[in-house]
Coordinates of C-alpha atoms in Angstrom, one line a residue:
M27 CA 36.9 61.7 116.8
T28 CA 38.8 64.8 116.7
K29 CA 40.2 65.5 113.8
R30 CA 43.4 67.5 113.8
P31 CA 44.6 70.4 111.9
D32 CA 47.1 70.1 109.0
K33 CA 50.4 71.2 110.5
T34 CA 51.0 72.0 107.4
A35 CA 48.9 73.8 105.9
T36 CA 50.2 77.1 104.7
V37 CA 48.5 80.5 107.0
P38 CA 47.2 82.7 104.7
A39 CA 49.6 86.2 104.3
T40 CA 48.2 89.3 105.7
K41 CA 47.2 91.2 102.7
V42 CA 48.8 95.1 103.4
R43 CA 45.9 97.7 102.8
P44 CA 47.1 100.1 100.1
L45 CA 47.5 103.7 101.0
T46 CA 45.0 106.2 101.1
R47 CA 45.7 109.4 98.8
I48 CA 45.7 111.3 102.1
Q49 CA 47.7 109.1 103.5
R50 CA 50.1 109.0 100.2
E51 CA 50.4 113.2 100.7
K52 CA 51.3 113.1 104.1
Q53 CA 54.3 110.6 103.6
D54 CA 55.1 112.9 100.5
I55 CA 55.0 115.7 103.0
I56 CA 57.1 114.3 105.8
L57 CA 60.0 112.6 103.0
E58 CA 60.2 116.9 101.8
A59 CA 60.5 118.3 105.0
A60 CA 63.0 115.4 105.9
L61 CA 65.0 116.3 102.5
E62 CA 65.5 119.3 103.9
V63 CA 66.4 118.7 107.3
F64 CA 68.8 115.7 106.3
S65 CA 70.6 117.9 103.7
L66 CA 71.5 120.7 105.9
H67 CA 72.5 118.3 108.9
G68 CA 73.2 115.0 107.8
F69 CA 71.7 112.2 109.2
R70 CA 73.6 112.4 112.4
G71 CA 72.5 115.8 113.0
A72 CA 68.6 115.7 112.3
T73 CA 65.8 114.8 114.3
I74 CA 62.4 113.8 114.0
D75 CA 61.5 116.5 115.8
Q76 CA 62.8 118.8 113.1
I77 CA 61.6 116.9 110.7
A78 CA 58.0 117.3 112.0
D79 CA 58.4 120.9 112.3
V80 CA 59.2 121.7 108.9
A81 CA 56.3 119.0 107.7
G82 CA 54.3 121.3 109.9
M83 CA 52.9 118.2 112.0
S84 CA 52.9 117.2 115.1
K85 CA 55.7 114.2 116.2
P86 CA 53.2 111.5 116.8
N87 CA 51.6 111.8 114.1
L88 CA 54.9 111.9 111.9
L89 CA 55.9 108.4 113.5
Y90 CA 52.5 107.2 112.6
Y91 CA 54.2 106.8 109.2
F92 CA 57.6 105.8 110.0
P93 CA 58.1 105.2 113.2
R94 CA 61.8 105.4 112.9
K95 CA 64.4 108.1 111.3
E96 CA 66.4 105.4 110.2
E97 CA 63.3 104.1 107.7
I98 CA 62.6 107.8 106.5
H99 CA 66.4 108.1 105.9
R100 CA 66.6 105.0 103.5
R101 CA 63.5 106.0 101.4
L102 CA 64.9 108.5 100.5
I103 CA 68.3 107.4 99.6
S104 CA 66.6 104.6 98.1
E105 CA 64.6 107.0 95.7
L106 CA 67.2 109.0 95.3
L107 CA 69.7 106.3 94.4
V108 CA 67.3 105.1 91.4
T109 CA 67.2 108.9 90.3
W110 CA 70.7 109.3 90.3
L111 CA 71.5 106.3 88.4
E112 CA 69.1 107.0 85.4
P113 CA 70.9 108.8 83.7
L114 CA 74.3 106.2 83.4
R115 CA 71.6 103.6 82.6
E116 CA 70.5 105.6 79.6
M117 CA 74.2 105.8 78.2
D118 CA 73.2 103.2 74.9
A119 CA 76.1 100.8 73.9
D120 CA 74.5 101.4 70.0
G121 CA 75.2 104.7 70.4
D122 CA 78.1 107.1 68.9
P123 CA 80.5 107.2 71.9
F124 CA 80.6 111.4 72.1
P125 CA 77.3 112.2 71.9
E126 CA 76.4 109.7 74.6
I127 CA 79.3 111.2 76.7
R128 CA 78.2 114.9 76.1
S129 CA 74.6 113.5 76.9
Y130 CA 75.7 111.7 80.7
I131 CA 77.7 115.2 81.1
R132 CA 74.5 117.4 80.9
R133 CA 72.4 114.9 82.2
K134 CA 74.3 115.0 85.4
L135 CA 74.5 118.9 85.1
E136 CA 70.6 119.0 85.0
M137 CA 70.4 117.1 88.0
A138 CA 73.1 119.1 90.0
R139 CA 71.2 122.0 89.3
D140 CA 67.7 120.8 89.9
F141 CA 68.2 118.3 92.9
P142 CA 70.2 120.0 95.0
R143 CA 69.2 118.7 98.1
E144 CA 69.6 115.1 97.1
S145 CA 73.2 115.2 95.9
R146 CA 74.0 117.2 99.3
L147 CA 71.8 114.2 101.4
F148 CA 74.1 111.5 99.0
A149 CA 77.2 113.4 99.7
N150 CA 76.8 113.2 103.8
E151 CA 76.5 109.4 103.4
M152 CA 79.3 108.5 101.7
L153 CA 80.9 111.2 104.3
Q154 CA 80.2 109.3 106.7
G155 CA 81.0 105.6 105.0
A156 CA 76.9 104.7 103.5
P157 CA 76.7 102.6 106.5
R158 CA 72.7 102.9 106.1
I159 CA 73.2 102.0 102.0
S160 CA 76.6 100.2 101.6
E161 CA 74.2 97.0 100.3
M162 CA 72.9 99.9 97.3
I163 CA 76.3 101.1 96.4
E164 CA 77.6 97.2 97.1
V165 CA 75.1 95.6 94.8
D166 CA 73.1 97.8 92.3
L167 CA 75.6 101.0 91.7
K168 CA 78.6 98.8 91.2
N169 CA 76.4 96.7 89.0
L170 CA 76.0 99.7 87.0
V171 CA 79.1 100.9 86.9
D172 CA 80.6 97.4 86.0
E173 CA 78.2 97.0 83.0
K174 CA 78.8 100.6 81.6
A175 CA 82.6 100.3 82.3
K176 CA 82.2 97.6 80.0
V177 CA 80.6 99.6 77.3
L178 CA 83.0 102.2 77.2
L179 CA 85.9 99.7 77.0
G180 CA 84.0 98.4 74.1
W181 CA 83.6 102.0 72.6
M182 CA 88.1 102.5 73.6
D183 CA 88.9 98.4 71.2
E184 CA 86.6 99.5 68.6
G185 CA 89.2 103.0 68.1
K186 CA 86.3 105.5 68.9
L187 CA 87.7 106.7 72.2
A188 CA 91.7 106.8 73.5
R189 CA 92.2 104.2 76.0
T190 CA 92.2 104.9 79.7
D191 CA 90.6 103.5 82.8
P192 CA 86.5 103.8 82.1
Y193 CA 85.8 103.6 86.5
H194 CA 87.8 106.7 86.7
L195 CA 86.3 108.4 84.2
I196 CA 83.2 107.6 85.4
F197 CA 84.1 109.2 88.7
S198 CA 85.7 112.1 87.3
I199 CA 82.4 112.8 85.7
W200 CA 80.7 112.3 88.9
A201 CA 83.1 114.4 90.6
T202 CA 83.2 117.2 88.0
T203 CA 79.6 117.8 87.9
Q204 CA 78.3 117.3 91.4
H205 CA 80.5 119.8 92.6
Y206 CA 77.9 122.4 91.3
A207 CA 75.3 121.1 93.8
D208 CA 77.4 120.0 96.7
F209 CA 79.9 123.4 96.3
D210 CA 76.4 126.1 95.0
V211 CA 77.6 128.5 97.3
Q212 CA 81.3 128.2 96.8
V213 CA 80.8 128.2 93.1
R214 CA 78.5 131.3 93.0
A215 CA 80.3 133.2 95.5
V216 CA 83.9 132.9 93.1
L217 CA 82.0 133.5 89.9
G218 CA 80.0 136.4 91.2
P219 CA 76.8 138.1 90.4
G220 CA 77.3 138.3 87.1
R221 CA 78.2 134.4 86.1
G222 CA 77.1 132.8 89.4
G223 CA 73.3 132.7 87.7
E224 CA 71.8 130.0 86.0
G225 CA 74.1 130.5 83.4
R226 CA 76.7 128.9 85.2
F227 CA 75.7 125.6 84.4
E228 CA 75.8 125.6 80.7
D229 CA 78.8 127.4 81.1
A230 CA 80.2 124.5 83.4
A231 CA 78.8 122.2 80.3
R232 CA 80.4 123.8 77.5
Y233 CA 83.8 123.1 80.0
L234 CA 83.4 120.1 80.7
E235 CA 82.1 118.5 77.2
Q236 CA 85.5 120.1 76.1
L237 CA 87.3 118.9 79.1
F238 CA 86.3 115.2 78.1
L239 CA 86.0 115.3 74.7
H240 CA 89.1 116.6 73.8
G241 CA 90.9 114.2 76.5
L242 CA 89.3 111.1 74.9
T243 CA 89.2 111.9 71.3
P244 CA 91.8 109.1 70.3
R245 CA 95.3 110.7 69.1
K246 CA 96.6 109.6 65.3
V247 CA 99.6 106.9 65.0
A248 CA 102.2 109.5 63.4
V249 CA 103.4 106.7 60.8

């Protein structure tokens, strides 16, 4: 009698082979080229041909690693979001609020200085309604901001910070620091050659620290 196969038996999963060093290097080259193209043209304006040209490889070779433009973009945005949120994650609830907020402002400005293309990539996605990363911002980003808003509210309840809306405080820090990446050409043009060099980030840091920390200093109630 022929024994029938057990239909309930689990089919072993196919193992995914790890990428070789050369394959990882090729992917890195493609992602670097895609970052350049997406930051200049946005998702809609960018093409696989443009990315392949900047990467210095043929289109078929690129498509071997990333079959669709969407896959390249999502990989870039996913990695960017991890990096972008790290400064906020580092805000320590057990720390002193003013050094913590000062450090956050400076880390955000450092990112504007060091990662301008990534900032423009993220801004372009937001301007298009975040169609490709809506889940990331509605879950990962929102959860982190909710967590840090509670930290700020805790400091306010303890009388360490002036009472204000913690969400709009975070939004304001985002807007003022990322301005120096997204509108870098405008900033340098207005400041001129004398002030438009690398020192502009230190000038911005001192100004923003004064702006935010002065506004967050609790006011003494007159008796």
